[in-house]
XYZ file of N, CA, C and O in Angstrom:
376
model
N -16.071 -1.368 9.207
C -14.960 -0.435 9.127
C -14.943 0.195 7.736
O -15.221 -0.483 6.754
N -14.586 1.450 7.669
C -14.495 2.075 6.339
C -13.248 1.590 5.607
O -12.132 1.690 6.110
N -13.443 1.043 4.433
C -12.313 0.600 3.622
C -11.842 1.764 2.754
O -12.551 2.753 2.572
N -10.643 1.620 2.247
C -10.100 2.628 1.351
C -9.312 1.916 0.263
O -8.657 0.914 0.529
N -9.420 2.431 -0.939
C -8.628 1.930 -2.046
C -7.647 3.017 -2.447
O -7.943 4.211 -2.323
N -6.490 2.589 -2.918
C -5.535 3.561 -3.434
C -5.006 3.056 -4.767
O -4.542 1.936 -4.891
N -5.194 3.891 -5.771
C -4.778 3.572 -7.134
C -3.345 4.048 -7.307
O -3.037 5.211 -7.025
N -2.481 3.131 -7.751
C -1.068 3.463 -7.900
C -0.586 3.183 -9.310
O -1.220 2.429 -10.056
N 0.523 3.798 -9.662
C 1.195 3.502 -10.925
C 2.623 3.082 -10.598
O 3.380 3.843 -9.991
N 2.969 1.853 -10.983
C 4.327 1.354 -10.788
C 5.280 2.054 -11.756
O 4.833 2.656 -12.738
N 6.563 1.978 -11.529
C 7.530 2.659 -12.403
C 7.439 2.265 -13.878
O 7.805 3.051 -14.743
N 6.933 1.072 -14.180
C 6.814 0.635 -15.575
C 5.496 1.068 -16.215
O 5.194 0.701 -17.340
N 4.703 1.863 -15.493
C 3.450 2.379 -16.032
C 2.227 1.543 -15.722
O 1.102 1.963 -15.998
N 2.411 0.369 -15.168
C 1.280 -0.492 -14.822
C 0.557 0.085 -13.611
O 1.187 0.458 -12.619
N -0.760 0.161 -13.718
C -1.571 0.674 -12.619
C -2.170 -0.474 -11.823
O -2.458 -1.541 -12.383
N -2.350 -0.254 -10.535
C -2.945 -1.264 -9.660
C -3.857 -0.583 -8.657
O -3.534 0.496 -8.144
N -4.982 -1.200 -8.395
C -5.907 -0.713 -7.389
C -5.661 -1.514 -6.113
O -5.835 -2.723 -6.099
N -5.217 -0.847 -5.066
C -4.852 -1.507 -3.817
C -5.934 -1.291 -2.761
O -6.627 -0.278 -2.767
N -6.026 -2.243 -1.836
C -7.064 -2.266 -0.819
C -6.482 -2.038 0.571
O -5.414 -2.553 0.892
N -7.195 -1.281 1.381
C -6.879 -1.148 2.795
C -8.180 -1.284 3.577
O -9.200 -0.714 3.176
N -8.149 -2.003 4.700
C -9.361 -2.135 5.502
C -9.668 -0.893 6.341
O -10.640 -0.858 7.068
N -8.823 0.113 6.213
C -8.941 1.301 7.045
C -8.539 2.539 6.246
O -7.757 2.450 5.300
N -9.026 3.666 6.664
C -8.651 4.928 6.024
C -7.246 5.381 6.421
O -6.791 6.431 5.971
N -6.544 4.597 7.208
C -5.201 4.949 7.672
C -4.255 5.253 6.512
O -3.339 6.055 6.664
N -4.474 4.638 5.357
C -3.552 4.876 4.238
C -3.529 6.350 3.845
O -2.529 6.837 3.324
N -4.610 7.061 4.124
C -4.654 8.489 3.845
C -3.662 9.289 4.674
O -3.332 10.422 4.330
N -3.172 8.706 5.756
C -2.152 9.362 6.579
C -0.740 9.057 6.089
O 0.214 9.685 6.526
N -0.616 8.097 5.188
C 0.692 7.681 4.695
C 0.953 8.085 3.247
O 2.100 8.148 2.817
N -0.123 8.335 2.494
C 0.002 8.664 1.076
C -0.853 9.871 0.727
O -1.871 10.127 1.366
N -0.450 10.561 -0.320
C -1.238 11.670 -0.851
C -1.413 11.457 -2.351
O -0.456 11.081 -3.046
N -2.608 11.677 -2.836
C -2.877 11.545 -4.264
C -2.008 12.527 -5.043
O -1.849 13.682 -4.645
N -1.409 12.029 -6.104
C -0.555 12.860 -6.945
C 0.910 12.833 -6.546
O 1.760 13.314 -7.283
N 1.219 12.267 -5.406
C 2.605 12.189 -4.941
C 3.257 10.902 -5.426
O 2.596 9.894 -5.626
N 4.572 10.969 -5.596
C 5.308 9.758 -5.939
C 6.328 9.486 -4.839
O 6.788 10.405 -4.151
N 6.644 8.205 -4.683
C 7.511 7.738 -3.607
C 8.527 6.767 -4.196
O 8.194 6.019 -5.129
N 9.728 6.758 -3.655
C 10.657 5.733 -4.094
C 10.031 4.379 -3.794
O 9.168 4.271 -2.908
N 10.442 3.376 -4.504
C 9.852 2.055 -4.306
C 10.017 1.602 -2.857
O 9.065 1.133 -2.235
N 11.225 1.763 -2.309
C 11.443 1.341 -0.919
C 10.564 2.108 0.055
O 10.003 1.526 0.990
N 10.421 3.416 -0.146
C 9.577 4.221 0.729
C 8.115 3.806 0.589
O 7.392 3.690 1.577
N 7.687 3.561 -0.641
C 6.308 3.130 -0.869
C 6.022 1.819 -0.151
O 4.992 1.671 0.517
N 6.939 0.861 -0.269
C 6.743 -0.431 0.396
C 6.715 -0.251 1.911
O 5.872 -0.820 2.595
N 7.618 0.543 2.433
C 7.668 0.777 3.877
C 6.380 1.430 4.382
O 5.800 0.999 5.386
N 5.922 2.458 3.677
C 4.679 3.124 4.062
C 3.487 2.170 3.960
O 2.603 2.157 4.820
N 3.470 1.375 2.888
C 2.389 0.400 2.705
C 2.383 -0.606 3.837
O 1.313 -0.941 4.375
N 3.553 -1.105 4.169
C 3.656 -2.098 5.249
C 3.099 -1.530 6.546
O 2.280 -2.163 7.223
N 3.514 -0.330 6.891
C 3.053 0.264 8.145
C 1.543 0.516 8.119
O 0.821 0.154 9.054
N 1.055 1.115 7.036
C -0.369 1.438 6.948
C -1.236 0.185 6.949
O -2.249 0.117 7.657
N -0.854 -0.819 6.169
C -1.674 -2.025 6.081
C -1.619 -2.855 7.363
O -2.618 -3.467 7.746
N -0.493 -2.844 8.035
C -0.415 -3.551 9.323
C -1.267 -2.843 10.387
O -1.952 -3.507 11.172
N -1.252 -1.518 10.381
C -2.124 -0.773 11.300
C -3.586 -1.075 10.981
O -4.395 -1.338 11.878
N -3.927 -1.047 9.695
C -5.298 -1.351 9.293
C -5.722 -2.750 9.719
O -6.834 -2.951 10.220
N -4.836 -3.709 9.536
C -5.125 -5.083 9.935
C -5.331 -5.182 11.453
O -6.231 -5.889 11.922
N -4.512 -4.457 12.199
C -4.655 -4.465 13.659
C -5.963 -3.809 14.102
O -6.571 -4.238 15.079
N -6.390 -2.797 13.372
C -7.678 -2.173 13.697
C -8.817 -3.169 13.518
O -9.768 -3.195 14.299
N -8.713 -3.992 12.478
C -9.706 -5.050 12.270
C -9.651 -6.034 13.431
O -10.686 -6.449 13.961
N -8.433 -6.418 13.843
C -8.279 -7.354 14.963
C -8.936 -6.798 16.228
O -9.626 -7.501 16.946
N -8.711 -5.501 16.481
C -9.281 -4.878 17.675
C -10.811 -4.902 17.646
O -11.459 -5.094 18.671
N -11.378 -4.713 16.456
C -12.830 -4.633 16.338
C -13.493 -6.011 16.242
O -14.546 -6.239 16.833
N -12.869 -6.940 15.493
C -13.518 -8.219 15.202
C -12.824 -9.436 15.807
O -13.341 -10.542 15.720
N -11.629 -9.242 16.364
C -10.937 -10.358 17.001
C -10.018 -11.158 16.105
O -9.465 -12.166 16.520
N -9.843 -10.719 14.857
C -8.930 -11.412 13.942
C -8.326 -10.393 12.985
O -8.929 -9.366 12.684
N -7.121 -10.695 12.524
C -6.422 -9.797 11.598
C -7.122 -9.792 10.244
O -7.878 -10.704 9.905
N -6.861 -8.776 9.473
C -7.443 -8.662 8.134
C -6.524 -9.344 7.124
O -5.488 -8.803 6.753
N -6.927 -10.530 6.687
C -6.095 -11.267 5.733
C -6.021 -10.545 4.385
O -5.008 -10.627 3.690
N -7.045 -9.800 4.015
C -7.015 -9.064 2.748
C -5.928 -7.989 2.766
O -5.258 -7.757 1.757
N -5.740 -7.332 3.901
C -4.689 -6.323 4.016
C -3.317 -6.973 3.910
O -2.419 -6.452 3.253
N -3.158 -8.120 4.561
C -1.877 -8.814 4.521
C -1.605 -9.384 3.133
O -0.457 -9.377 2.665
N -2.648 -9.837 2.449
C -2.494 -10.285 1.059
C -2.096 -9.124 0.157
O -1.252 -9.271 -0.732
N -2.718 -7.959 0.385
C -2.371 -6.775 -0.413
C -0.910 -6.404 -0.204
O -0.192 -6.096 -1.154
N -0.462 -6.441 1.029
C 0.931 -6.142 1.328
C 1.860 -7.123 0.612
O 2.868 -6.710 0.028
N 1.524 -8.374 0.613
C 2.343 -9.380 -0.075
C 2.420 -9.092 -1.569
O 3.499 -9.200 -2.182
N 1.305 -8.684 -2.180
C 1.310 -8.337 -3.612
C 2.175 -7.115 -3.863
O 2.930 -7.065 -4.845
N 2.074 -6.116 -3.000
C 2.898 -4.914 -3.151
C 4.374 -5.273 -3.049
O 5.189 -4.842 -3.874
N 4.732 -6.070 -2.056
C 6.134 -6.453 -1.881
C 6.646 -7.257 -3.075
O 7.776 -7.050 -3.537
N 5.818 -8.145 -3.600
C 6.217 -8.943 -4.757
C 6.428 -8.066 -5.986
O 7.429 -8.189 -6.684
N 5.482 -7.177 -6.254
C 5.616 -6.279 -7.408
C 6.825 -5.363 -7.254
O 7.561 -5.120 -8.202
N 7.022 -4.847 -6.064
C 8.128 -3.914 -5.813
C 9.481 -4.568 -6.032
O 10.445 -3.885 -6.423
N 9.566 -5.866 -5.810
C 10.854 -6.550 -5.965
C 11.379 -6.438 -7.388
O 12.592 -6.500 -7.606
N 10.510 -6.219 -8.357
C 10.942 -6.061 -9.754
C 11.742 -4.777 -9.975
O 12.474 -4.668 -10.942
N 11.615 -3.830 -9.074
C 12.233 -2.519 -9.269
C 13.348 -2.212 -8.278
O 13.842 -1.094 -8.233
N 13.753 -3.176 -7.498
C 14.766 -2.952 -6.451
C 16.085 -2.415 -6.999
O 16.760 -1.642 -6.342
N 16.457 -2.824 -8.189
C 17.739 -2.406 -8.761
C 17.687 -0.992 -9.345
O 18.733 -0.367 -9.532
N 16.531 -0.503 -9.645
C 16.376 0.827 -10.246
C 16.284 1.865 -9.126
O 15.230 2.067 -8.542
N 17.370 2.518 -8.836
C 17.442 3.444 -7.698
C 16.462 4.617 -7.789
O 15.976 5.089 -6.787
N 16.205 5.097 -8.992
C 15.342 6.272 -9.134
C 13.894 5.902 -9.462
O 13.085 6.768 -9.766
N 13.555 4.612 -9.386
C 12.186 4.179 -9.677
C 11.234 4.706 -8.606
O 11.538 4.689 -7.423
N 10.075 5.172 -9.073
C 9.103 5.761 -8.150
C 7.713 5.182 -8.414
O 7.363 4.872 -9.542
N 6.947 5.086 -7.351
C 5.557 4.661 -7.415
C 4.719 5.913 -7.192
O 4.954 6.669 -6.243
N 3.753 6.133 -8.069
C 2.877 7.295 -7.954
C 1.514 6.872 -7.430
O 0.938 5.904 -7.918
N 1.036 7.588 -6.430
C -0.320 7.357 -5.925
C -1.235 8.265 -6.743
O -1.137 9.489 -6.680
N -2.083 7.653 -7.544
C -2.955 8.407 -8.441
C -4.218 8.898 -7.741
O -4.707 9.986 -8.038
N -4.762 8.071 -6.855
C -6.009 8.439 -6.188
C -6.169 7.650 -4.890
O -5.666 6.537 -4.767
N -6.874 8.247 -3.978
C -7.276 7.605 -2.722
C -8.780 7.726 -2.643
O -9.336 8.816 -2.796
N -9.459 6.600 -2.438
C -10.921 6.684 -2.256
C -11.434 5.561 -1.408
O -10.859 4.587 -1.158
């Protein structure tokens, strides 16, 4: 399956390279766009769960790397829940 990485910048300026087992993330994010933290987490959850299911359909098991990535995103995002105007920027998709 074609994997995709998406480079993001958290509201505090920290950058992270995120993994998806599928190009589906390209349907949820655009390079150069920023999203509220809640919207980013929601989009990530949907995209990574779809990607994991695509792996299940092809190989018979879910993609644990996608689910691990989602857990990291959710954990990092929890630091910004109180900041209403905090945004996550998608720097690149590849």
